[in-house]
Amino acid sequence: MGMLVLALGLVLIVEGLAYALAPSLVERLLEILRSLPLAARRQTGLLSMVLGLILVWCAYQIGF
């Protein structure tokens, strides 16, 4: 459970940094995402999930 809280905290830190340091970039990214078809957004989300899972697995394998 502690590892899950740690991971969530790290995600929130990275998300917060993006909004704090480059809010206009975030707005442009959201506009681009709105213009993509739903299937492309779904594929991007699934790809992100798989990449995250791979990173978590790698961190677990090296002992984090």
Backbone atoms as SQL, in Angstrom:
CREATE TABLE atoms (id INTEGER PRIMARY KEY, chain TEXT, resi INTEGER, resn TEXT, atom TEXT, x REAL, y REAL, z REAL);
INSERT INTO atoms VALUES
  (1, 'A', 1, 'MET', 'N', 0.820, -1.193, 0.000),
  (2, 'A', 1, 'MET', 'CA', 0.000, 0.000, 0.000),
  (3, 'A', 1, 'MET', 'C', 0.865, 1.258, 0.000),
  (4, 'A', 2, 'GLY', 'N', 1.966, 1.204, 0.738),
  (5, 'A', 2, 'GLY', 'CA', 2.864, 2.354, 0.797),
  (6, 'A', 2, 'GLY', 'C', 3.458, 2.691, -0.557),
  (7, 'A', 3, 'MET', 'N', 3.756, 1.655, -1.336),
  (8, 'A', 3, 'MET', 'CA', 4.333, 1.870, -2.660),
  (9, 'A', 3, 'MET', 'C', 3.315, 2.550, -3.581),
  (10, 'A', 4, 'LEU', 'N', 2.047, 2.187, -3.433),
  (11, 'A', 4, 'LEU', 'CA', 0.995, 2.806, -4.236),
  (12, 'A', 4, 'LEU', 'C', 0.853, 4.287, -3.906),
  (13, 'A', 5, 'VAL', 'N', 0.911, 4.618, -2.641),
  (14, 'A', 5, 'VAL', 'CA', 0.827, 6.017, -2.215),
  (15, 'A', 5, 'VAL', 'C', 2.043, 6.788, -2.738),
  (16, 'A', 6, 'LEU', 'N', 3.217, 6.177, -2.681),
  (17, 'A', 6, 'LEU', 'CA', 4.426, 6.803, -3.207),
  (18, 'A', 6, 'LEU', 'C', 4.291, 7.071, -4.700),
  (19, 'A', 7, 'ALA', 'N', 3.820, 6.088, -5.450),
  (20, 'A', 7, 'ALA', 'CA', 3.653, 6.246, -6.891),
  (21, 'A', 7, 'ALA', 'C', 2.646, 7.347, -7.210),
  (22, 'A', 8, 'LEU', 'N', 1.544, 7.375, -6.495),
  (23, 'A', 8, 'LEU', 'CA', 0.544, 8.410, -6.718),
  (24, 'A', 8, 'LEU', 'C', 1.113, 9.790, -6.400),
  (25, 'A', 9, 'GLY', 'N', 1.872, 9.886, -5.335),
  (26, 'A', 9, 'GLY', 'CA', 2.510, 11.154, -4.989),
  (27, 'A', 9, 'GLY', 'C', 3.468, 11.628, -6.064),
  (28, 'A', 10, 'LEU', 'N', 4.250, 10.716, -6.619),
  (29, 'A', 10, 'LEU', 'CA', 5.181, 11.084, -7.688),
  (30, 'A', 10, 'LEU', 'C', 4.445, 11.552, -8.939),
  (31, 'A', 11, 'VAL', 'N', 3.351, 10.891, -9.273),
  (32, 'A', 11, 'VAL', 'CA', 2.549, 11.308, -10.423),
  (33, 'A', 11, 'VAL', 'C', 2.011, 12.717, -10.202),
  (34, 'A', 12, 'LEU', 'N', 1.504, 12.980, -9.014),
  (35, 'A', 12, 'LEU', 'CA', 0.965, 14.302, -8.720),
  (36, 'A', 12, 'LEU', 'C', 2.044, 15.384, -8.765),
  (37, 'A', 13, 'ILE', 'N', 3.246, 15.063, -8.325),
  (38, 'A', 13, 'ILE', 'CA', 4.354, 16.022, -8.399),
  (39, 'A', 13, 'ILE', 'C', 4.662, 16.365, -9.851),
  (40, 'A', 14, 'VAL', 'N', 4.784, 15.354, -10.693),
  (41, 'A', 14, 'VAL', 'CA', 5.102, 15.587, -12.106),
  (42, 'A', 14, 'VAL', 'C', 3.979, 16.363, -12.795),
  (43, 'A', 15, 'GLU', 'N', 2.730, 15.976, -12.529),
  (44, 'A', 15, 'GLU', 'CA', 1.586, 16.687, -13.111),
  (45, 'A', 15, 'GLU', 'C', 1.572, 18.142, -12.648),
  (46, 'A', 16, 'GLY', 'N', 1.791, 18.347, -11.374),
  (47, 'A', 16, 'GLY', 'CA', 1.790, 19.703, -10.830),
  (48, 'A', 16, 'GLY', 'C', 2.890, 20.559, -11.424),
  (49, 'A', 17, 'LEU', 'N', 4.062, 19.972, -11.632),
  (50, 'A', 17, 'LEU', 'CA', 5.161, 20.720, -12.254),
  (51, 'A', 17, 'LEU', 'C', 4.800, 21.170, -13.664),
  (52, 'A', 18, 'ALA', 'N', 4.164, 20.290, -14.404),
  (53, 'A', 18, 'ALA', 'CA', 3.777, 20.652, -15.778),
  (54, 'A', 18, 'ALA', 'C', 2.823, 21.830, -15.771),
  (55, 'A', 19, 'TYR', 'N', 1.826, 21.813, -14.904),
  (56, 'A', 19, 'TYR', 'CA', 0.869, 22.910, -14.834),
  (57, 'A', 19, 'TYR', 'C', 1.503, 24.189, -14.290),
  (58, 'A', 20, 'ALA', 'N', 2.430, 24.071, -13.356),
  (59, 'A', 20, 'ALA', 'CA', 3.053, 25.246, -12.756),
  (60, 'A', 20, 'ALA', 'C', 4.081, 25.894, -13.672),
  (61, 'A', 21, 'LEU', 'N', 4.861, 25.087, -14.381),
  (62, 'A', 21, 'LEU', 'CA', 5.954, 25.630, -15.183),
  (63, 'A', 21, 'LEU', 'C', 5.570, 25.960, -16.618),
  (64, 'A', 22, 'ALA', 'N', 4.574, 25.264, -17.169),
  (65, 'A', 22, 'ALA', 'CA', 4.235, 25.483, -18.582),
  (66, 'A', 22, 'ALA', 'C', 2.732, 25.373, -18.816),
  (67, 'A', 23, 'PRO', 'N', 1.934, 26.250, -18.208),
  (68, 'A', 23, 'PRO', 'CA', 0.482, 26.127, -18.374),
  (69, 'A', 23, 'PRO', 'C', 0.015, 26.317, -19.821),
  (70, 'A', 24, 'SER', 'N', 0.692, 27.175, -20.576),
  (71, 'A', 24, 'SER', 'CA', 0.286, 27.364, -21.972),
  (72, 'A', 24, 'SER', 'C', 0.579, 26.118, -22.803),
  (73, 'A', 25, 'LEU', 'N', 1.641, 25.425, -22.483),
  (74, 'A', 25, 'LEU', 'CA', 1.963, 24.182, -23.180),
  (75, 'A', 25, 'LEU', 'C', 0.895, 23.125, -22.884),
  (76, 'A', 26, 'VAL', 'N', 0.425, 23.087, -21.645),
  (77, 'A', 26, 'VAL', 'CA', -0.625, 22.140, -21.271),
  (78, 'A', 26, 'VAL', 'C', -1.899, 22.452, -22.059),
  (79, 'A', 27, 'GLU', 'N', -2.227, 23.746, -22.199),
  (80, 'A', 27, 'GLU', 'CA', -3.410, 24.133, -22.965),
  (81, 'A', 27, 'GLU', 'C', -3.298, 23.692, -24.422),
  (82, 'A', 28, 'ARG', 'N', -2.122, 23.894, -25.018),
  (83, 'A', 28, 'ARG', 'CA', -1.933, 23.465, -26.415),
  (84, 'A', 28, 'ARG', 'C', -2.039, 21.953, -26.547),
  (85, 'A', 29, 'LEU', 'N', -1.486, 21.234, -25.576),
  (86, 'A', 29, 'LEU', 'CA', -1.573, 19.779, -25.595),
  (87, 'A', 29, 'LEU', 'C', -3.023, 19.320, -25.515),
  (88, 'A', 30, 'LEU', 'N', -3.810, 19.967, -24.668),
  (89, 'A', 30, 'LEU', 'CA', -5.220, 19.610, -24.553),
  (90, 'A', 30, 'LEU', 'C', -5.978, 19.894, -25.845),
  (91, 'A', 31, 'GLU', 'N', -5.635, 20.987, -26.517),
  (92, 'A', 31, 'GLU', 'CA', -6.264, 21.289, -27.806),
  (93, 'A', 31, 'GLU', 'C', -5.936, 20.214, -28.840),
  (94, 'A', 32, 'ILE', 'N', -4.691, 19.778, -28.846),
  (95, 'A', 32, 'ILE', 'CA', -4.283, 18.721, -29.778),
  (96, 'A', 32, 'ILE', 'C', -5.033, 17.430, -29.472),
  (97, 'A', 33, 'LEU', 'N', -5.141, 17.112, -28.184),
  (98, 'A', 33, 'LEU', 'CA', -5.863, 15.893, -27.799),
  (99, 'A', 33, 'LEU', 'C', -7.335, 15.959, -28.202),
  (100, 'A', 34, 'ARG', 'N', -7.943, 17.156, -28.077),
  (101, 'A', 34, 'ARG', 'CA', -9.345, 17.298, -28.484),
  (102, 'A', 34, 'ARG', 'C', -9.531, 17.069, -29.976),
  (103, 'A', 35, 'SER', 'N', -8.529, 17.395, -30.749),
  (104, 'A', 35, 'SER', 'CA', -8.651, 17.248, -32.198),
  (105, 'A', 35, 'SER', 'C', -8.440, 15.805, -32.664),
  (106, 'A', 36, 'LEU', 'N', -7.865, 14.964, -31.811),
  (107, 'A', 36, 'LEU', 'CA', -7.642, 13.568, -32.181),
  (108, 'A', 36, 'LEU', 'C', -8.944, 12.777, -32.106),
  (109, 'A', 37, 'PRO', 'N', -9.094, 11.797, -32.971),
  (110, 'A', 37, 'PRO', 'CA', -10.270, 10.921, -32.875),
  (111, 'A', 37, 'PRO', 'C', -10.244, 10.132, -31.559),
  (112, 'A', 38, 'LEU', 'N', -11.416, 9.716, -31.137),
  (113, 'A', 38, 'LEU', 'CA', -11.540, 8.986, -29.879),
  (114, 'A', 38, 'LEU', 'C', -10.670, 7.732, -29.858),
  (115, 'A', 39, 'ALA', 'N', -10.609, 7.021, -30.951),
  (116, 'A', 39, 'ALA', 'CA', -9.799, 5.789, -31.013),
  (117, 'A', 39, 'ALA', 'C', -8.321, 6.093, -30.792),
  (118, 'A', 40, 'ALA', 'N', -7.840, 7.196, -31.350),
  (119, 'A', 40, 'ALA', 'CA', -6.434, 7.564, -31.175),
  (120, 'A', 40, 'ALA', 'C', -6.153, 7.947, -29.727),
  (121, 'A', 41, 'ARG', 'N', -7.092, 8.649, -29.093),
  (122, 'A', 41, 'ARG', 'CA', -6.917, 8.997, -27.677),
  (123, 'A', 41, 'ARG', 'C', -6.911, 7.737, -26.816),
  (124, 'A', 42, 'ARG', 'N', -7.774, 6.790, -27.157),
  (125, 'A', 42, 'ARG', 'CA', -7.836, 5.531, -26.406),
  (126, 'A', 42, 'ARG', 'C', -6.516, 4.768, -26.562),
  (127, 'A', 43, 'GLN', 'N', -5.989, 4.708, -27.782),
  (128, 'A', 43, 'GLN', 'CA', -4.717, 4.014, -28.016),
  (129, 'A', 43, 'GLN', 'C', -3.582, 4.683, -27.254),
  (130, 'A', 44, 'THR', 'N', -3.579, 6.006, -27.222),
  (131, 'A', 44, 'THR', 'CA', -2.547, 6.737, -26.491),
  (132, 'A', 44, 'THR', 'C', -2.627, 6.414, -25.005),
  (133, 'A', 45, 'GLY', 'N', -3.838, 6.368, -24.473),
  (134, 'A', 45, 'GLY', 'CA', -4.015, 6.024, -23.067),
  (135, 'A', 45, 'GLY', 'C', -3.550, 4.613, -22.759),
  (136, 'A', 46, 'LEU', 'N', -3.897, 3.670, -23.629),
  (137, 'A', 46, 'LEU', 'CA', -3.474, 2.280, -23.420),
  (138, 'A', 46, 'LEU', 'C', -1.956, 2.141, -23.519),
  (139, 'A', 47, 'LEU', 'N', -1.353, 2.848, -24.471),
  (140, 'A', 47, 'LEU', 'CA', 0.104, 2.823, -24.615),
  (141, 'A', 47, 'LEU', 'C', 0.772, 3.397, -23.366),
  (142, 'A', 48, 'SER', 'N', 0.214, 4.472, -22.824),
  (143, 'A', 48, 'SER', 'CA', 0.752, 5.057, -21.597),
  (144, 'A', 48, 'SER', 'C', 0.656, 4.083, -20.439),
  (145, 'A', 49, 'MET', 'N', -0.465, 3.388, -20.344),
  (146, 'A', 49, 'MET', 'CA', -0.629, 2.408, -19.272),
  (147, 'A', 49, 'MET', 'C', 0.393, 1.288, -19.394),
  (148, 'A', 50, 'VAL', 'N', 0.603, 0.782, -20.598),
  (149, 'A', 50, 'VAL', 'CA', 1.566, -0.307, -20.808),
  (150, 'A', 50, 'VAL', 'C', 2.978, 0.175, -20.478),
  (151, 'A', 51, 'LEU', 'N', 3.317, 1.377, -20.922),
  (152, 'A', 51, 'LEU', 'CA', 4.640, 1.920, -20.624),
  (153, 'A', 51, 'LEU', 'C', 4.824, 2.086, -19.115),
  (154, 'A', 52, 'GLY', 'N', 3.802, 2.581, -18.433),
  (155, 'A', 52, 'GLY', 'CA', 3.867, 2.712, -16.981),
  (156, 'A', 52, 'GLY', 'C', 4.038, 1.372, -16.298),
  (157, 'A', 53, 'LEU', 'N', 3.315, 0.380, -16.766),
  (158, 'A', 53, 'LEU', 'CA', 3.424, -0.961, -16.202),
  (159, 'A', 53, 'LEU', 'C', 4.832, -1.517, -16.394),
  (160, 'A', 54, 'ILE', 'N', 5.403, -1.299, -17.557),
  (161, 'A', 54, 'ILE', 'CA', 6.772, -1.760, -17.818),
  (162, 'A', 54, 'ILE', 'C', 7.755, -1.059, -16.889),
  (163, 'A', 55, 'LEU', 'N', 7.591, 0.250, -16.709),
  (164, 'A', 55, 'LEU', 'CA', 8.491, 0.987, -15.824),
  (165, 'A', 55, 'LEU', 'C', 8.369, 0.511, -14.380),
  (166, 'A', 56, 'VAL', 'N', 7.146, 0.273, -13.920),
  (167, 'A', 56, 'VAL', 'CA', 6.947, -0.229, -12.561),
  (168, 'A', 56, 'VAL', 'C', 7.565, -1.614, -12.414),
  (169, 'A', 57, 'TRP', 'N', 7.388, -2.469, -13.407),
  (170, 'A', 57, 'TRP', 'CA', 7.968, -3.808, -13.358),
  (171, 'A', 57, 'TRP', 'C', 9.496, -3.728, -13.308),
  (172, 'A', 58, 'CYS', 'N', 10.081, -2.854, -14.140),
  (173, 'A', 58, 'CYS', 'CA', 11.541, -2.689, -14.144),
  (174, 'A', 58, 'CYS', 'C', 12.045, -2.199, -12.786),
  (175, 'A', 59, 'ALA', 'N', 11.353, -1.225, -12.205),
  (176, 'A', 59, 'ALA', 'CA', 11.747, -0.712, -10.888),
  (177, 'A', 59, 'ALA', 'C', 11.645, -1.818, -9.842),
  (178, 'A', 60, 'TYR', 'N', 10.605, -2.635, -9.935),
  (179, 'A', 60, 'TYR', 'CA', 10.454, -3.740, -8.995),
  (180, 'A', 60, 'TYR', 'C', 11.585, -4.752, -9.152),
  (181, 'A', 61, 'GLN', 'N', 11.997, -5.007, -10.376),
  (182, 'A', 61, 'GLN', 'CA', 13.049, -5.994, -10.641),
  (183, 'A', 61, 'GLN', 'C', 14.392, -5.543, -10.095),
  (184, 'A', 62, 'ILE', 'N', 14.661, -4.237, -10.094),
  (185, 'A', 62, 'ILE', 'CA', 15.949, -3.767, -9.595),
  (186, 'A', 62, 'ILE', 'C', 15.907, -3.445, -8.098),
  (187, 'A', 63, 'GLY', 'N', 14.753, -3.655, -7.482),
  (188, 'A', 63, 'GLY', 'CA', 14.683, -3.562, -6.032),
  (189, 'A', 63, 'GLY', 'C', 14.069, -2.305, -5.452),
  (190, 'A', 64, 'PHE', 'N', 13.391, -1.507, -6.238),
  (191, 'A', 64, 'PHE', 'CA', 12.754, -0.304, -5.693),
  (192, 'A', 64, 'PHE', 'C', 11.422, -0.617, -5.132);
